[in-house]
CSV table of C-alpha atoms in Angstrom, one decimal:
chain,number,residue,atom,x,y,z
A,131,MET,CA,171.2,-70.2,85.0
A,132,ASN,CA,171.0,-73.6,83.2
A,133,ALA,CA,170.9,-74.0,79.5
A,134,ALA,CA,167.1,-74.7,79.2
A,135,ALA,CA,166.0,-71.6,81.0
A,136,ASP,CA,168.6,-69.6,79.0
A,137,LEU,CA,167.1,-71.0,75.7
A,138,ASP,CA,163.6,-70.2,76.9
A,139,LEU,CA,164.6,-66.5,77.7
A,140,GLN,CA,166.0,-66.1,74.2
A,141,SER,CA,162.7,-67.3,72.5
A,142,ILE,CA,160.7,-64.7,74.4
A,143,PRO,CA,161.1,-61.8,71.8
A,144,ASP,CA,160.3,-64.2,68.9
A,145,ARG,CA,157.1,-65.2,71.0
A,146,ILE,CA,156.3,-61.4,71.6
A,147,GLN,CA,156.7,-60.6,67.9
A,148,SER,CA,154.6,-63.5,66.8
A,149,GLU,CA,151.8,-62.4,69.2
A,150,VAL,CA,152.1,-58.7,68.1
A,151,GLN,CA,151.9,-59.8,64.4
A,152,ARG,CA,148.8,-62.1,65.2
A,153,ALA,CA,147.2,-59.3,66.9
A,154,ILE,CA,147.7,-56.9,63.9
A,155,GLN,CA,146.4,-59.4,61.6
A,156,ARG,CA,143.2,-60.0,63.6
A,157,SER,CA,142.7,-56.3,63.6
A,158,ILE,CA,143.1,-56.0,59.9
A,159,LYS,CA,141.0,-59.0,59.3
A,160,GLY,CA,138.4,-57.6,61.7
A,161,VAL,CA,138.0,-54.5,59.6
A,162,GLU,CA,137.7,-56.4,56.4
A,163,TYR,CA,135.1,-58.7,58.1
A,164,ILE,CA,132.9,-55.7,59.1
A,165,SER,CA,133.5,-53.7,55.9
A,166,SER,CA,132.9,-56.8,53.4
A,167,ALA,CA,129.9,-58.8,52.3
A,168,GLY,CA,129.5,-62.4,53.1
A,169,PRO,CA,129.9,-65.1,50.4
A,170,SER,CA,127.3,-65.5,47.9
A,171,LEU,CA,125.0,-68.5,48.7
A,172,GLY,CA,122.2,-70.4,46.8
A,173,SER,CA,124.2,-69.6,43.5
A,174,THR,CA,123.7,-73.0,41.8
A,175,PRO,CA,121.8,-72.2,38.4
A,176,LYS,CA,118.1,-72.8,38.9
A,177,ASP,CA,114.9,-72.0,37.2
A,178,ILE,CA,111.6,-71.0,39.2
A,179,LEU,CA,108.7,-73.3,38.1
A,180,GLN,CA,106.3,-71.6,40.4
A,181,VAL,CA,105.8,-68.9,43.2
A,182,ARG,CA,102.6,-69.1,44.9
A,183,GLY,CA,102.2,-67.3,48.1
A,184,THR,CA,105.0,-68.5,50.4
A,185,MET,CA,105.6,-71.4,48.3
A,186,ASN,CA,108.7,-71.5,45.9
A,187,LEU,CA,109.3,-74.5,43.5
A,188,TYR,CA,112.8,-74.5,41.9
A,189,HIS,CA,114.2,-76.7,39.3
A,190,TYR,CA,118.3,-77.0,39.3
A,191,ARG,CA,119.8,-77.1,35.8
A,192,PRO,CA,121.2,-80.6,35.3
A,193,ILE,CA,124.9,-80.7,34.6
A,194,ALA,CA,125.7,-84.4,34.2
A,195,ASP,CA,125.7,-86.3,31.0
A,196,GLU,CA,123.4,-89.1,32.3
A,197,ILE,CA,120.5,-88.2,34.5
A,198,TYR,CA,118.8,-90.9,37.0
A,199,ARG,CA,115.1,-91.4,35.8
A,200,VAL,CA,113.4,-90.5,39.3
A,201,PRO,CA,113.5,-86.9,40.1
A,202,ILE,CA,114.1,-85.5,43.5
A,203,LEU,CA,111.8,-83.0,45.4
A,204,ILE,CA,113.4,-81.5,48.4
A,205,VAL,CA,110.9,-80.2,51.0
A,206,MET,CA,112.6,-77.6,53.2
A,207,ALA,CA,111.6,-76.8,56.9
A,208,THR,CA,109.1,-74.0,57.0
A,209,THR,CA,111.4,-72.0,59.3
A,210,ASN,CA,114.7,-72.2,57.3
A,211,ARG,CA,116.1,-70.9,53.9
A,212,GLY,CA,117.0,-73.6,51.4
A,213,TYR,CA,120.3,-72.2,50.8
A,214,ILE,CA,121.7,-74.4,53.4
A,215,LEU,CA,121.7,-77.1,51.0
A,216,ASP,CA,123.3,-74.8,48.5
A,217,MET,CA,126.1,-73.2,49.9
A,218,VAL,CA,129.2,-72.0,47.8
A,219,PRO,CA,130.5,-74.4,45.1
A,220,GLY,CA,132.3,-77.4,46.5
A,221,GLN,CA,130.2,-77.2,49.6
A,222,SER,CA,126.8,-77.5,47.9
A,223,PHE,CA,124.6,-80.5,48.6
A,224,ILE,CA,122.6,-79.4,45.4
A,225,GLU,CA,125.6,-79.2,43.3
A,226,PHE,CA,126.7,-82.7,44.7
A,227,LEU,CA,123.4,-84.2,43.5
A,228,LEU,CA,123.6,-82.6,40.1
A,229,LYS,CA,127.1,-83.9,39.7
A,230,ARG,CA,126.2,-87.3,40.4
A,231,GLY,CA,123.4,-87.3,37.8
A,232,TYR,CA,120.1,-86.5,39.8
A,233,ASP,CA,117.3,-84.3,38.6
A,234,VAL,CA,116.8,-81.9,41.5
A,235,TYR,CA,113.8,-79.6,42.5
A,236,MET,CA,113.3,-77.9,45.8
A,237,LEU,CA,110.0,-76.7,47.5
A,238,ASP,CA,111.5,-73.6,49.4
A,239,TRP,CA,109.6,-70.9,51.5
A,240,THR,CA,109.5,-67.3,52.0
A,241,ALA,CA,107.9,-65.4,54.8
A,242,PRO,CA,104.2,-65.5,54.8
A,243,LYS,CA,102.5,-62.1,54.5
A,244,PRO,CA,100.3,-60.8,57.3
A,245,GLU,CA,97.1,-61.7,55.1
A,246,GLU,CA,98.5,-65.4,55.0
A,247,LYS,CA,98.2,-66.0,58.8
A,248,SER,CA,95.3,-68.3,58.2
A,249,LEU,CA,97.5,-70.9,56.2
A,250,ARG,CA,96.7,-74.1,57.9
A,251,MET,CA,98.5,-77.6,58.1
A,252,GLU,CA,96.4,-78.8,55.4
A,253,ASP,CA,97.5,-76.0,53.0
A,254,TYR,CA,101.0,-77.2,53.4
A,255,VAL,CA,100.4,-80.9,53.2
A,256,LEU,CA,97.2,-81.3,50.9
A,257,ASP,CA,97.9,-78.3,48.7
A,258,PHE,CA,101.5,-77.0,48.5
A,259,ILE,CA,103.4,-80.4,48.4
A,260,PRO,CA,100.9,-82.2,46.0
A,261,ASP,CA,101.1,-79.2,43.7
A,262,CYS,CA,104.8,-79.3,43.6
A,263,VAL,CA,104.7,-82.9,43.1
A,264,SER,CA,102.4,-82.6,40.3
A,265,ARG,CA,104.5,-79.9,38.6
A,266,VAL,CA,107.8,-81.9,39.1
A,267,GLN,CA,105.8,-84.8,37.3
A,268,ARG,CA,104.9,-82.7,34.5
A,269,ASP,CA,108.2,-80.9,34.0
A,270,SER,CA,110.3,-84.3,34.4
A,271,GLY,CA,107.9,-86.4,32.5
A,272,GLU,CA,108.2,-88.9,35.1
A,273,THR,CA,105.3,-90.4,37.4
A,274,ASP,CA,107.5,-91.4,40.4
A,275,VAL,CA,109.3,-88.6,42.7
A,276,THR,CA,111.7,-89.1,45.4
A,277,VAL,CA,111.0,-86.9,48.4
A,278,ILE,CA,113.7,-85.6,50.7
A,279,GLY,CA,112.6,-83.6,53.8
A,280,TYR,CA,114.9,-81.6,56.1
A,281,CYS,CA,113.8,-81.4,59.8
A,282,PHE,CA,110.6,-80.1,59.8
A,283,GLY,CA,110.2,-80.5,56.1
A,284,GLY,CA,110.5,-84.2,56.8
A,285,VAL,CA,107.4,-84.1,59.2
A,286,LEU,CA,105.5,-82.4,56.5
A,287,SER,CA,106.7,-85.2,53.9
A,288,LEU,CA,105.7,-87.9,56.5
A,289,LEU,CA,102.3,-86.4,56.5
A,290,TYR,CA,102.1,-86.2,52.8
A,291,GLY,CA,103.3,-89.6,52.3
A,292,SER,CA,100.9,-91.2,54.9
A,293,ILE,CA,98.0,-89.7,53.2
A,294,PHE,CA,99.0,-90.4,49.6
A,295,ALA,CA,100.4,-93.6,50.5
A,296,ASP,CA,99.6,-95.2,47.0
A,297,GLY,CA,101.9,-92.9,45.3
A,298,PRO,CA,103.7,-91.0,43.5
A,299,MET,CA,106.3,-90.9,46.2
A,300,LYS,CA,108.7,-93.7,45.2
A,301,ASN,CA,111.5,-93.1,47.6
A,302,LEU,CA,111.5,-91.1,51.2
A,303,ILE,CA,114.6,-89.5,52.6
A,304,CYS,CA,114.3,-87.7,56.0
A,305,PHE,CA,116.9,-85.6,57.7
A,306,THR,CA,116.7,-85.3,61.4
A,307,THR,CA,113.0,-85.6,61.5
A,308,PRO,CA,111.2,-85.7,64.9
A,309,VAL,CA,108.3,-88.0,65.4
A,310,ASP,CA,108.0,-88.2,69.3
A,311,PHE,CA,107.6,-84.7,70.3
A,312,ARG,CA,107.8,-85.5,74.0
A,313,GLU,CA,111.3,-85.8,73.5
A,314,MET,CA,111.9,-82.2,72.2
A,315,LYS,CA,112.5,-81.4,75.9
A,316,LEU,CA,113.2,-77.5,75.7
A,317,PHE,CA,110.6,-76.9,73.3
A,318,GLN,CA,108.1,-79.0,75.4
A,319,ASN,CA,108.9,-76.6,78.4
A,320,PHE,CA,108.6,-73.6,76.0
A,321,SER,CA,105.2,-74.6,74.9
A,322,ASP,CA,103.9,-76.0,78.0
A,323,ARG,CA,100.0,-75.8,77.9
A,324,ARG,CA,99.7,-74.8,81.5
A,325,TYR,CA,101.7,-71.5,80.7
A,326,PHE,CA,101.5,-71.0,76.8
A,327,ASP,CA,98.5,-69.6,75.4
A,328,VAL,CA,99.1,-70.3,72.0
A,329,ASP,CA,95.4,-69.1,71.2
A,330,ARG,CA,96.3,-65.7,72.5
A,331,LEU,CA,99.3,-65.3,70.8
A,332,VAL,CA,98.1,-66.4,67.4
A,333,ASP,CA,94.8,-64.3,67.8
A,334,SER,CA,97.1,-61.3,68.8
A,335,VAL,CA,100.0,-61.2,66.3
A,336,GLY,CA,99.0,-63.3,63.6
A,337,ASN,CA,102.0,-64.8,62.0
A,338,VAL,CA,104.5,-65.9,64.7
A,339,PRO,CA,107.6,-63.6,64.3
A,340,PRO,CA,110.9,-64.9,63.6
A,341,GLU,CA,112.5,-63.4,66.7
A,342,MET,CA,110.5,-65.5,68.8
A,343,ILE,CA,111.5,-68.7,66.7
A,344,LEU,CA,115.1,-67.7,66.8
A,345,SER,CA,115.1,-67.1,70.4
A,346,SER,CA,113.5,-70.7,71.1
A,347,PHE,CA,116.4,-72.3,69.2
A,348,GLU,CA,119.2,-70.2,71.0
A,349,MET,CA,117.7,-71.3,74.3
A,350,LEU,CA,118.7,-74.8,73.5
A,351,ARG,CA,122.4,-73.4,73.9
A,352,PRO,CA,122.3,-70.1,75.4
A,353,ALA,CA,126.0,-69.5,75.4
A,354,SER,CA,126.7,-70.9,72.0
A,355,ARG,CA,126.5,-67.3,70.1
A,356,ALA,CA,128.8,-65.7,72.7
A,357,ALA,CA,131.2,-68.7,72.4
A,358,SER,CA,131.0,-68.7,68.7
A,359,GLN,CA,131.9,-65.1,68.3
A,360,LEU,CA,134.9,-65.7,70.6
A,361,GLN,CA,136.0,-68.4,68.5
A,362,LEU,CA,135.5,-66.2,65.4
A,363,TRP,CA,137.8,-63.6,67.1
A,364,GLU,CA,140.6,-66.1,67.9
A,365,ASN,CA,140.5,-67.4,64.2
A,366,ILE,CA,139.9,-63.8,62.4
A,367,TRP,CA,143.2,-64.3,60.5
A,368,ASN,CA,142.0,-67.6,58.9
A,369,ASP,CA,140.0,-66.8,55.7
A,370,GLU,CA,138.6,-70.4,55.4
A,371,TYR,CA,137.3,-70.5,59.1
A,372,VAL,CA,135.7,-66.8,58.6
A,373,LYS,CA,134.1,-67.9,55.2
A,374,SER,CA,132.4,-71.0,56.8
A,375,TYR,CA,131.4,-68.8,59.9
A,376,ARG,CA,129.8,-66.3,57.8
A,377,MET,CA,127.8,-68.9,55.8
A,378,PHE,CA,126.4,-70.7,58.7
A,379,ASP,CA,125.9,-67.8,60.9
A,380,ARG,CA,123.7,-66.0,58.0
A,381,TRP,CA,121.6,-69.0,57.6
A,382,ALA,CA,121.1,-69.6,61.5
A,383,THR,CA,120.0,-66.2,61.8
A,384,ASP,CA,117.8,-65.9,58.6
A,385,THR,CA,114.8,-67.5,60.2
A,386,LEU,CA,111.3,-67.3,58.6
A,387,PRO,CA,108.1,-66.4,60.4
A,388,LEU,CA,105.5,-69.1,60.7
A,389,ALA,CA,101.7,-68.7,59.6
A,390,GLY,CA,99.6,-68.4,62.7
A,391,GLU,CA,97.1,-71.1,62.1
A,392,TYR,CA,99.8,-73.3,61.1
A,393,PHE,CA,101.7,-72.8,64.3
A,394,ARG,CA,98.6,-73.4,66.2
A,395,THR,CA,98.2,-76.9,64.9
A,396,ILE,CA,101.9,-77.8,65.3
A,397,THR,CA,101.7,-76.7,69.0
A,398,LYS,CA,98.3,-78.4,69.7
A,399,ASP,CA,98.4,-81.4,67.7
A,400,LEU,CA,102.3,-82.2,67.9
A,401,MET,CA,103.7,-80.4,70.8
A,402,TRP,CA,100.9,-81.0,73.2
A,403,ASP,CA,98.9,-84.1,72.0
A,404,ASN,CA,102.1,-85.8,70.1
A,405,LYS,CA,99.4,-87.1,67.6
A,406,LEU,CA,102.2,-88.3,65.2
A,407,TYR,CA,103.7,-90.4,67.6
A,408,ASN,CA,100.3,-91.6,68.8
A,409,ASP,CA,98.9,-92.4,65.4
A,410,THR,CA,96.0,-90.1,65.8
A,411,MET,CA,97.2,-87.4,63.5
A,412,SER,CA,94.9,-86.1,60.8
A,413,VAL,CA,95.2,-83.2,58.4
A,414,GLY,CA,92.2,-81.6,56.8
A,415,GLY,CA,90.1,-84.5,58.0
A,416,ARG,CA,92.2,-87.2,56.5
A,417,ALA,CA,94.0,-89.6,58.7
A,418,ALA,CA,97.8,-89.2,58.7
A,419,ASP,CA,99.3,-92.7,60.0
A,420,ILE,CA,102.9,-93.0,59.0
A,421,SER,CA,102.6,-96.9,59.3
A,422,LYS,CA,100.7,-96.5,55.9
A,423,ILE,CA,103.9,-95.5,54.1
A,424,LYS,CA,105.3,-98.3,52.1
A,425,ALA,CA,107.9,-96.7,50.0
A,426,PRO,CA,111.6,-97.1,50.7
A,427,ILE,CA,112.8,-94.8,53.5
A,428,LEU,CA,116.2,-93.6,54.7
A,429,HIS,CA,116.5,-91.6,57.9
A,430,ALA,CA,119.6,-89.7,58.7
A,431,VAL,CA,120.0,-88.8,62.2
A,432,ALA,CA,123.0,-86.8,63.9
A,433,GLU,CA,124.7,-88.0,66.9
A,434,HIS,CA,124.9,-84.6,68.5
A,435,ASP,CA,121.8,-83.1,67.4
A,436,HIS,CA,120.6,-80.6,70.1
A,437,ILE,CA,117.5,-79.4,68.0
A,438,VAL,CA,116.1,-82.7,67.4
A,439,PRO,CA,117.5,-85.1,69.9
A,440,TYR,CA,117.8,-88.8,68.9
A,441,ASP,CA,115.0,-89.9,71.2
A,442,ALA,CA,112.7,-87.6,69.3
A,443,ALA,CA,113.6,-89.1,66.1
A,444,LYS,CA,114.2,-92.7,66.7
A,445,PRO,CA,110.5,-93.9,66.5
A,446,LEU,CA,110.4,-93.1,62.8
A,447,ILE,CA,112.0,-96.1,61.5
A,448,GLN,CA,110.1,-98.3,64.0
A,449,LYS,CA,106.7,-96.9,63.1
A,450,ILE,CA,107.1,-96.5,59.4
A,451,GLY,CA,105.2,-99.4,57.2
A,452,SER,CA,108.0,-99.6,54.7
A,453,ILE,CA,109.7,-103.0,54.5
A,454,ASP,CA,112.9,-101.2,52.8
A,455,LYS,CA,113.8,-98.9,55.6
A,456,GLU,CA,117.1,-97.7,57.1
A,457,GLU,CA,118.4,-95.5,59.9
A,458,VAL,CA,121.7,-94.1,59.7
A,459,MET,CA,123.2,-92.3,62.6
A,460,LEU,CA,126.4,-90.1,61.8
A,461,LYS,CA,128.6,-87.7,63.6
A,462,GLY,CA,127.7,-84.4,63.7
A,463,GLY,CA,124.9,-81.9,64.7
A,464,HIS,CA,121.6,-80.8,63.3
A,465,VAL,CA,123.3,-78.5,60.8
A,466,SER,CA,126.6,-79.9,60.1
A,467,LEU,CA,124.9,-83.4,59.2
A,468,VAL,CA,123.7,-82.0,56.0
A,469,ALA,CA,126.2,-79.0,55.4
A,470,GLY,CA,129.7,-78.5,55.6
A,471,ALA,CA,132.9,-80.7,55.6
A,472,ASN,CA,131.3,-83.3,58.0
A,473,ALA,CA,128.4,-83.8,55.5
A,474,ILE,CA,130.7,-84.1,52.5
A,475,LYS,CA,132.6,-86.8,54.0
A,476,ARG,CA,129.5,-88.7,55.7
A,477,LEU,CA,126.0,-88.2,54.7
A,478,TRP,CA,126.3,-87.2,50.9
A,479,PRO,CA,128.3,-90.4,49.9
A,480,LYS,CA,125.9,-92.6,51.9
A,481,LEU,CA,122.7,-90.9,50.4
A,482,ASP,CA,124.2,-91.3,46.9
A,483,SER,CA,124.9,-95.0,47.4
A,484,TRP,CA,121.5,-95.6,48.8
A,485,LEU,CA,119.5,-93.4,46.4
A,486,GLY,CA,121.3,-94.5,43.2
A,487,GLU,CA,119.9,-98.0,43.2
A,488,ARG,CA,116.5,-96.8,43.8
A,489,SER,CA,116.2,-94.0,41.2
A,490,THR,CA,116.3,-96.2,38.1
């Protein structure tokens, strides 16, 4: 037997012991995972300015000595909870903005009640958002407001900005916001008008259940949940990995139902007729042509976004009427663009640089 082979044989007991210890640690950590609660999310101190139906308006308490003049109103997607932007301290986008001196408000959503199934697109665009903007103006004492829209919150912000093009929206920032809904390929297949009877669905169930919405997201990557659980088991001994997994998994599965009439409009006007892209969209009888928006705009898109592919988001900057407009493509996916280590390193500093000089 040569020396190399002999050395390899001598290392076998150490390797076995290492694997046994790792297996024991996995088992212990697995029990801890099952028996313990996840990290507390959305804990940045805030005040509730208004609760009205499915709408919640928060004001986060400033922490910087000097505050930018123009306040920020974040408009969340109607399917998702706002705490994705307020994870644990050190990984919170809200906390980052506050430390950089911004005055931050958030329009967040709760599940619509069965009696709110009749909420329409105009309730969101012509009522909820303008109401929140007015309250931000009164609370801050400023006329100008910067609007940040995440995913479909960006679509609502575009519709609002196009109808109220004369203000008071001073700046608009969109994260991963679709405009050409033909390019939302799997959602297009899912909602194909030849097979999907949206009227029957809404008339039968009222609000669209979160399980249906979550399933449509999971179909984009059918094996992702099984793969992520395998990765969790492989890394169960790593406390930081487990902490991150629990945060993002909780948010990903904490999906909100959609008001029935609102969902009907999304399906017919956006998914079927692609009216936002075709410049034929109207809300409550008011034309919503995004070329009317003149405010400075930054659109951040993710290189590997499987929910809003780049081809769906790309027309936004082309179609917007603003002179001061910029698209930035960053590495990451739909969620990691805005939250987590990737966002901390890439998106957050870029947004601070862009917004700082436009918030005075």
